[in-house]
Amino acid sequence: KEFMAPQKVDVVMIGASTGGPVAIQTVLKNLGPDFNKPVLITQHIDNMFNEYFASWLTTTTGMNCTIAQDGEILEKSHAYIAPDNRHLLIKEAAAPGKYQIVLDDSEPFHYFKPAVDKMFIECSKVLKEKAMAIILTGMGKDGAEGCAEIVKNGGWTIAQSEESCIVFG
């Protein structure tokens, strides 16, 4: 089905673990290369696979997907993937209505680095009701606390159905 983020959403965040690469690919492919929002992705993945993952997503979805760089300004129709061992966050940029990537080197959050919860929670503080989170297949509960925080701040959340997850819960 065609998906349009609500107009007031500025950034879409995706979090995933086990089974995530194919689920993320499916979401990005359905959003399409002309999706008018930036996308932040935290996927529990090995560092040696990150560059391949970004390239594979770009090739198979048509959306420009890169490993996030500290200080980058978010652009629409672009997906930014958390690098290994850094939390992917944002802050308001100098230009009005723009956001800038912050790669955070703080401790693991609930045993993960990068952590979906860290991205969801910290980004929702910046975005408030302009945040949308999509939580996909995985192990453990990384992302659950962040989804609750996004809803508390007036944002939007979507969760993958149990039937379509490789690992649910």
PDB file of C-alpha atoms in Angstrom:
ATOM      1  CA  LYS A   1       0.000   0.000   0.000  1.00  0.00           C
ATOM      2  CA  GLU A   2       1.098   3.547  -0.617  1.00  0.00           C
ATOM      3  CA  PHE A   3       2.228   5.360   2.520  1.00  0.00           C
ATOM      4  CA  MET A   4       2.284   9.096   3.131  1.00  0.00           C
ATOM      5  CA  ALA A   5       3.675  10.468   6.377  1.00  0.00           C
ATOM      6  CA  PRO A   6       1.341  12.975   8.017  1.00  0.00           C
ATOM      7  CA  GLN A   7       2.161  16.487   6.793  1.00  0.00           C
ATOM      8  CA  LYS A   8       3.310  17.657  10.194  1.00  0.00           C
ATOM      9  CA  VAL A   9       5.965  14.907  10.435  1.00  0.00           C
ATOM     10  CA  ASP A  10       9.483  16.208   9.731  1.00  0.00           C
ATOM     11  CA  VAL A  11      11.539  12.998  10.172  1.00  0.00           C
ATOM     12  CA  VAL A  12      10.752   9.276   9.981  1.00  0.00           C
ATOM     13  CA  MET A  13      12.841   6.955  12.167  1.00  0.00           C
ATOM     14  CA  ILE A  14      13.130   3.200  11.676  1.00  0.00           C
ATOM     15  CA  GLY A  15      14.461   0.727  14.237  1.00  0.00           C
ATOM     16  CA  ALA A  16      15.125  -2.974  13.696  1.00  0.00           C
ATOM     17  CA  SER A  17      17.167  -5.954  14.824  1.00  0.00           C
ATOM     18  CA  THR A  18      17.009  -9.610  13.735  1.00  0.00           C
ATOM     19  CA  GLY A  19      15.394  -9.834  10.310  1.00  0.00           C
ATOM     20  CA  GLY A  20      15.586  -6.062   9.947  1.00  0.00           C
ATOM     21  CA  PRO A  21      17.483  -5.639   6.679  1.00  0.00           C
ATOM     22  CA  VAL A  22      14.731  -7.161   4.526  1.00  0.00           C
ATOM     23  CA  ALA A  23      11.994  -5.401   6.534  1.00  0.00           C
ATOM     24  CA  ILE A  24      13.786  -2.047   6.155  1.00  0.00           C
ATOM     25  CA  GLN A  25      14.251  -2.713   2.450  1.00  0.00           C
ATOM     26  CA  THR A  26      10.523  -3.355   2.086  1.00  0.00           C
ATOM     27  CA  VAL A  27       9.599  -0.131   3.910  1.00  0.00           C
ATOM     28  CA  LEU A  28      12.047   2.028   1.931  1.00  0.00           C
ATOM     29  CA  LYS A  29      11.029   0.448  -1.376  1.00  0.00           C
ATOM     30  CA  ASN A  30       7.384   1.232  -0.608  1.00  0.00           C
ATOM     31  CA  LEU A  31       8.240   4.796   0.423  1.00  0.00           C
ATOM     32  CA  GLY A  32      10.050   5.218  -2.876  1.00  0.00           C
ATOM     33  CA  PRO A  33      12.898   7.448  -4.025  1.00  0.00           C
ATOM     34  CA  ASP A  34      10.703  10.564  -3.996  1.00  0.00           C
ATOM     35  CA  PHE A  35       9.540  10.238  -0.369  1.00  0.00           C
ATOM     36  CA  ASN A  36       9.454  13.799   0.919  1.00  0.00           C
ATOM     37  CA  LYS A  37      10.934  13.200   4.397  1.00  0.00           C
ATOM     38  CA  PRO A  38      14.392  12.234   5.674  1.00  0.00           C
ATOM     39  CA  VAL A  39      14.659   8.763   7.244  1.00  0.00           C
ATOM     40  CA  LEU A  40      16.902   7.761  10.162  1.00  0.00           C
ATOM     41  CA  ILE A  41      17.703   4.053  10.580  1.00  0.00           C
ATOM     42  CA  THR A  42      19.118   2.210  13.566  1.00  0.00           C
ATOM     43  CA  GLN A  43      19.646  -1.457  12.712  1.00  0.00           C
ATOM     44  CA  HIS A  44      21.518  -3.787  15.051  1.00  0.00           C
ATOM     45  CA  ILE A  45      24.157  -4.897  12.566  1.00  0.00           C
ATOM     46  CA  ASP A  46      27.857  -5.709  12.424  1.00  0.00           C
ATOM     47  CA  ASN A  47      30.177  -2.866  11.363  1.00  0.00           C
ATOM     48  CA  MET A  48      31.620  -4.928   8.511  1.00  0.00           C
ATOM     49  CA  PHE A  49      28.141  -5.084   6.931  1.00  0.00           C
ATOM     50  CA  ASN A  50      27.187  -1.376   7.290  1.00  0.00           C
ATOM     51  CA  GLU A  51      28.615  -0.049   4.000  1.00  0.00           C
ATOM     52  CA  TYR A  52      27.257  -3.025   2.074  1.00  0.00           C
ATOM     53  CA  PHE A  53      23.876  -2.552   3.786  1.00  0.00           C
ATOM     54  CA  ALA A  54      23.695   1.110   2.700  1.00  0.00           C
ATOM     55  CA  SER A  55      24.715   0.262  -0.863  1.00  0.00           C
ATOM     56  CA  TRP A  56      22.288  -2.663  -1.063  1.00  0.00           C
ATOM     57  CA  LEU A  57      19.405  -0.497   0.197  1.00  0.00           C
ATOM     58  CA  THR A  58      20.200   2.242  -2.341  1.00  0.00           C
ATOM     59  CA  THR A  59      20.349  -0.267  -5.197  1.00  0.00           C
ATOM     60  CA  THR A  60      17.221  -2.196  -4.248  1.00  0.00           C
ATOM     61  CA  THR A  61      14.956   0.641  -3.063  1.00  0.00           C
ATOM     62  CA  GLY A  62      15.943   3.615  -5.234  1.00  0.00           C
ATOM     63  CA  MET A  63      16.262   5.798  -2.111  1.00  0.00           C
ATOM     64  CA  ASN A  64      19.683   7.312  -1.411  1.00  0.00           C
ATOM     65  CA  CYS A  65      20.936   5.459   1.704  1.00  0.00           C
ATOM     66  CA  THR A  66      24.235   6.313   3.400  1.00  0.00           C
ATOM     67  CA  ILE A  67      26.016   5.806   6.698  1.00  0.00           C
ATOM     68  CA  ALA A  68      25.247   8.907   8.787  1.00  0.00           C
ATOM     69  CA  GLN A  69      28.032  11.467   9.167  1.00  0.00           C
ATOM     70  CA  ASP A  70      28.271  13.757  12.175  1.00  0.00           C
ATOM     71  CA  GLY A  71      27.086  17.264  11.305  1.00  0.00           C
ATOM     72  CA  GLU A  72      25.211  16.333   8.100  1.00  0.00           C
ATOM     73  CA  ILE A  73      22.041  18.302   7.402  1.00  0.00           C
ATOM     74  CA  LEU A  74      19.043  16.003   6.857  1.00  0.00           C
ATOM     75  CA  GLU A  75      17.626  16.032   3.337  1.00  0.00           C
ATOM     76  CA  LYS A  76      14.294  14.653   2.129  1.00  0.00           C
ATOM     77  CA  SER A  77      14.332  11.410   0.115  1.00  0.00           C
ATOM     78  CA  HIS A  78      17.502  10.305   1.926  1.00  0.00           C
ATOM     79  CA  ALA A  79      17.972   7.536   4.505  1.00  0.00           C
ATOM     80  CA  TYR A  80      20.765   7.836   7.090  1.00  0.00           C
ATOM     81  CA  ILE A  81      21.989   4.647   8.771  1.00  0.00           C
ATOM     82  CA  ALA A  82      23.511   4.675  12.255  1.00  0.00           C
ATOM     83  CA  PRO A  83      27.177   3.683  12.084  1.00  0.00           C
ATOM     84  CA  ASP A  84      28.443   0.847  14.238  1.00  0.00           C
ATOM     85  CA  ASN A  85      29.126   1.880  17.830  1.00  0.00           C
ATOM     86  CA  ARG A  86      27.475   5.343  17.635  1.00  0.00           C
ATOM     87  CA  HIS A  87      23.955   6.428  18.554  1.00  0.00           C
ATOM     88  CA  LEU A  88      22.188   8.307  15.743  1.00  0.00           C
ATOM     89  CA  LEU A  89      20.594  11.520  17.048  1.00  0.00           C
ATOM     90  CA  ILE A  90      19.662  14.925  15.662  1.00  0.00           C
ATOM     91  CA  LYS A  91      19.593  18.546  16.728  1.00  0.00           C
ATOM     92  CA  GLU A  92      18.061  21.634  15.186  1.00  0.00           C
ATOM     93  CA  ALA A  93      20.313  23.120  12.517  1.00  0.00           C
ATOM     94  CA  ALA A  94      21.055  26.836  12.082  1.00  0.00           C
ATOM     95  CA  ALA A  95      18.682  26.963   9.082  1.00  0.00           C
ATOM     96  CA  PRO A  96      15.030  27.142  10.192  1.00  0.00           C
ATOM     97  CA  GLY A  97      13.140  23.868   9.836  1.00  0.00           C
ATOM     98  CA  LYS A  98      16.319  21.847   9.236  1.00  0.00           C
ATOM     99  CA  TYR A  99      17.927  19.172  11.395  1.00  0.00           C
ATOM    100  CA  GLN A 100      21.528  18.083  11.750  1.00  0.00           C
ATOM    101  CA  ILE A 101      22.930  14.645  12.563  1.00  0.00           C
ATOM    102  CA  VAL A 102      24.667  14.094  15.877  1.00  0.00           C
ATOM    103  CA  LEU A 103      26.639  10.866  16.278  1.00  0.00           C
ATOM    104  CA  ASP A 104      26.727  10.178  20.004  1.00  0.00           C
ATOM    105  CA  ASP A 105      29.490   8.132  21.636  1.00  0.00           C
ATOM    106  CA  SER A 106      27.804   7.713  25.028  1.00  0.00           C
ATOM    107  CA  GLU A 107      27.459   4.355  26.720  1.00  0.00           C
ATOM    108  CA  PRO A 108      25.293   1.572  25.289  1.00  0.00           C
ATOM    109  CA  PHE A 109      21.604   2.113  25.999  1.00  0.00           C
ATOM    110  CA  HIS A 110      19.877  -1.039  27.255  1.00  0.00           C
ATOM    111  CA  TYR A 111      22.992  -2.960  26.092  1.00  0.00           C
ATOM    112  CA  PHE A 112      22.858  -1.590  22.529  1.00  0.00           C
ATOM    113  CA  LYS A 113      25.050   0.870  20.659  1.00  0.00           C
ATOM    114  CA  PRO A 114      23.576   2.094  18.432  1.00  0.00           C
ATOM    115  CA  ALA A 115      20.251   1.807  20.255  1.00  0.00           C
ATOM    116  CA  VAL A 116      16.813   2.275  18.749  1.00  0.00           C
ATOM    117  CA  ASP A 117      15.482   3.588  22.071  1.00  0.00           C
ATOM    118  CA  LYS A 118      18.251   6.187  22.301  1.00  0.00           C
ATOM    119  CA  MET A 119      17.432   7.448  18.784  1.00  0.00           C
ATOM    120  CA  PHE A 120      13.662   7.483  19.361  1.00  0.00           C
ATOM    121  CA  ILE A 121      13.827   9.124  22.805  1.00  0.00           C
ATOM    122  CA  GLU A 122      16.431  11.791  22.031  1.00  0.00           C
ATOM    123  CA  CYS A 123      15.014  12.648  18.600  1.00  0.00           C
ATOM    124  CA  SER A 124      11.491  12.942  20.021  1.00  0.00           C
ATOM    125  CA  LYS A 125      12.797  15.621  22.398  1.00  0.00           C
ATOM    126  CA  VAL A 126      13.843  17.647  19.343  1.00  0.00           C
ATOM    127  CA  LEU A 127      10.979  16.792  17.004  1.00  0.00           C
ATOM    128  CA  LYS A 128       8.061  16.558  19.481  1.00  0.00           C
ATOM    129  CA  GLU A 129       4.841  16.011  17.460  1.00  0.00           C
ATOM    130  CA  LYS A 130       6.862  16.089  14.222  1.00  0.00           C
ATOM    131  CA  ALA A 131       8.376  12.633  14.896  1.00  0.00           C
ATOM    132  CA  MET A 132       7.332   9.337  13.367  1.00  0.00           C
ATOM    133  CA  ALA A 133       8.834   6.003  14.399  1.00  0.00           C
ATOM    134  CA  ILE A 134       8.551   2.627  12.710  1.00  0.00           C
ATOM    135  CA  ILE A 135       9.624  -0.342  14.825  1.00  0.00           C
ATOM    136  CA  LEU A 136      10.344  -3.532  12.909  1.00  0.00           C
ATOM    137  CA  THR A 137      11.299  -7.147  13.564  1.00  0.00           C
ATOM    138  CA  GLY A 138      13.881  -7.894  16.217  1.00  0.00           C
ATOM    139  CA  MET A 139      14.892  -9.374  19.514  1.00  0.00           C
ATOM    140  CA  GLY A 140      14.385  -7.825  22.914  1.00  0.00           C
ATOM    141  CA  LYS A 141      12.571  -4.596  23.613  1.00  0.00           C
ATOM    142  CA  ASP A 142      14.879  -1.944  22.138  1.00  0.00           C
ATOM    143  CA  GLY A 143      12.521   0.662  20.709  1.00  0.00           C
ATOM    144  CA  ALA A 144       9.503   0.078  22.982  1.00  0.00           C
ATOM    145  CA  GLU A 145      10.418   2.803  25.481  1.00  0.00           C
ATOM    146  CA  GLY A 146      11.215   5.183  22.636  1.00  0.00           C
ATOM    147  CA  CYS A 147       7.856   4.568  20.945  1.00  0.00           C
ATOM    148  CA  ALA A 148       6.095   5.403  24.219  1.00  0.00           C
ATOM    149  CA  GLU A 149       8.108   8.637  24.482  1.00  0.00           C
ATOM    150  CA  ILE A 150       7.242   9.625  20.902  1.00  0.00           C
ATOM    151  CA  VAL A 151       3.513   9.116  21.562  1.00  0.00           C
ATOM    152  CA  LYS A 152       3.826  11.067  24.832  1.00  0.00           C
ATOM    153  CA  ASN A 153       5.334  13.975  22.848  1.00  0.00           C
ATOM    154  CA  GLY A 154       2.484  13.885  20.290  1.00  0.00           C
ATOM    155  CA  GLY A 155       4.324  11.989  17.544  1.00  0.00           C
ATOM    156  CA  TRP A 156       3.360   8.926  15.530  1.00  0.00           C
ATOM    157  CA  THR A 157       4.421   5.266  15.791  1.00  0.00           C
ATOM    158  CA  ILE A 158       3.953   2.191  13.618  1.00  0.00           C
ATOM    159  CA  ALA A 159       4.875  -1.369  14.639  1.00  0.00           C
ATOM    160  CA  GLN A 160       5.355  -4.349  12.381  1.00  0.00           C
ATOM    161  CA  SER A 161       2.743  -7.068  12.864  1.00  0.00           C
ATOM    162  CA  GLU A 162       3.693 -10.194  14.784  1.00  0.00           C
ATOM    163  CA  GLU A 163       2.748 -12.361  11.789  1.00  0.00           C
ATOM    164  CA  SER A 164       5.270 -10.683   9.479  1.00  0.00           C
ATOM    165  CA  CYS A 165       8.212 -10.474  11.937  1.00  0.00           C
ATOM    166  CA  ILE A 166      11.167 -12.847  11.753  1.00  0.00           C
ATOM    167  CA  VAL A 167      11.423 -12.429  15.548  1.00  0.00           C
ATOM    168  CA  PHE A 168       8.589 -10.709  17.415  1.00  0.00           C
ATOM    169  CA  GLY A 169       8.807  -9.060  20.807  1.00  0.00           C
TER     170      GLY A 169
END
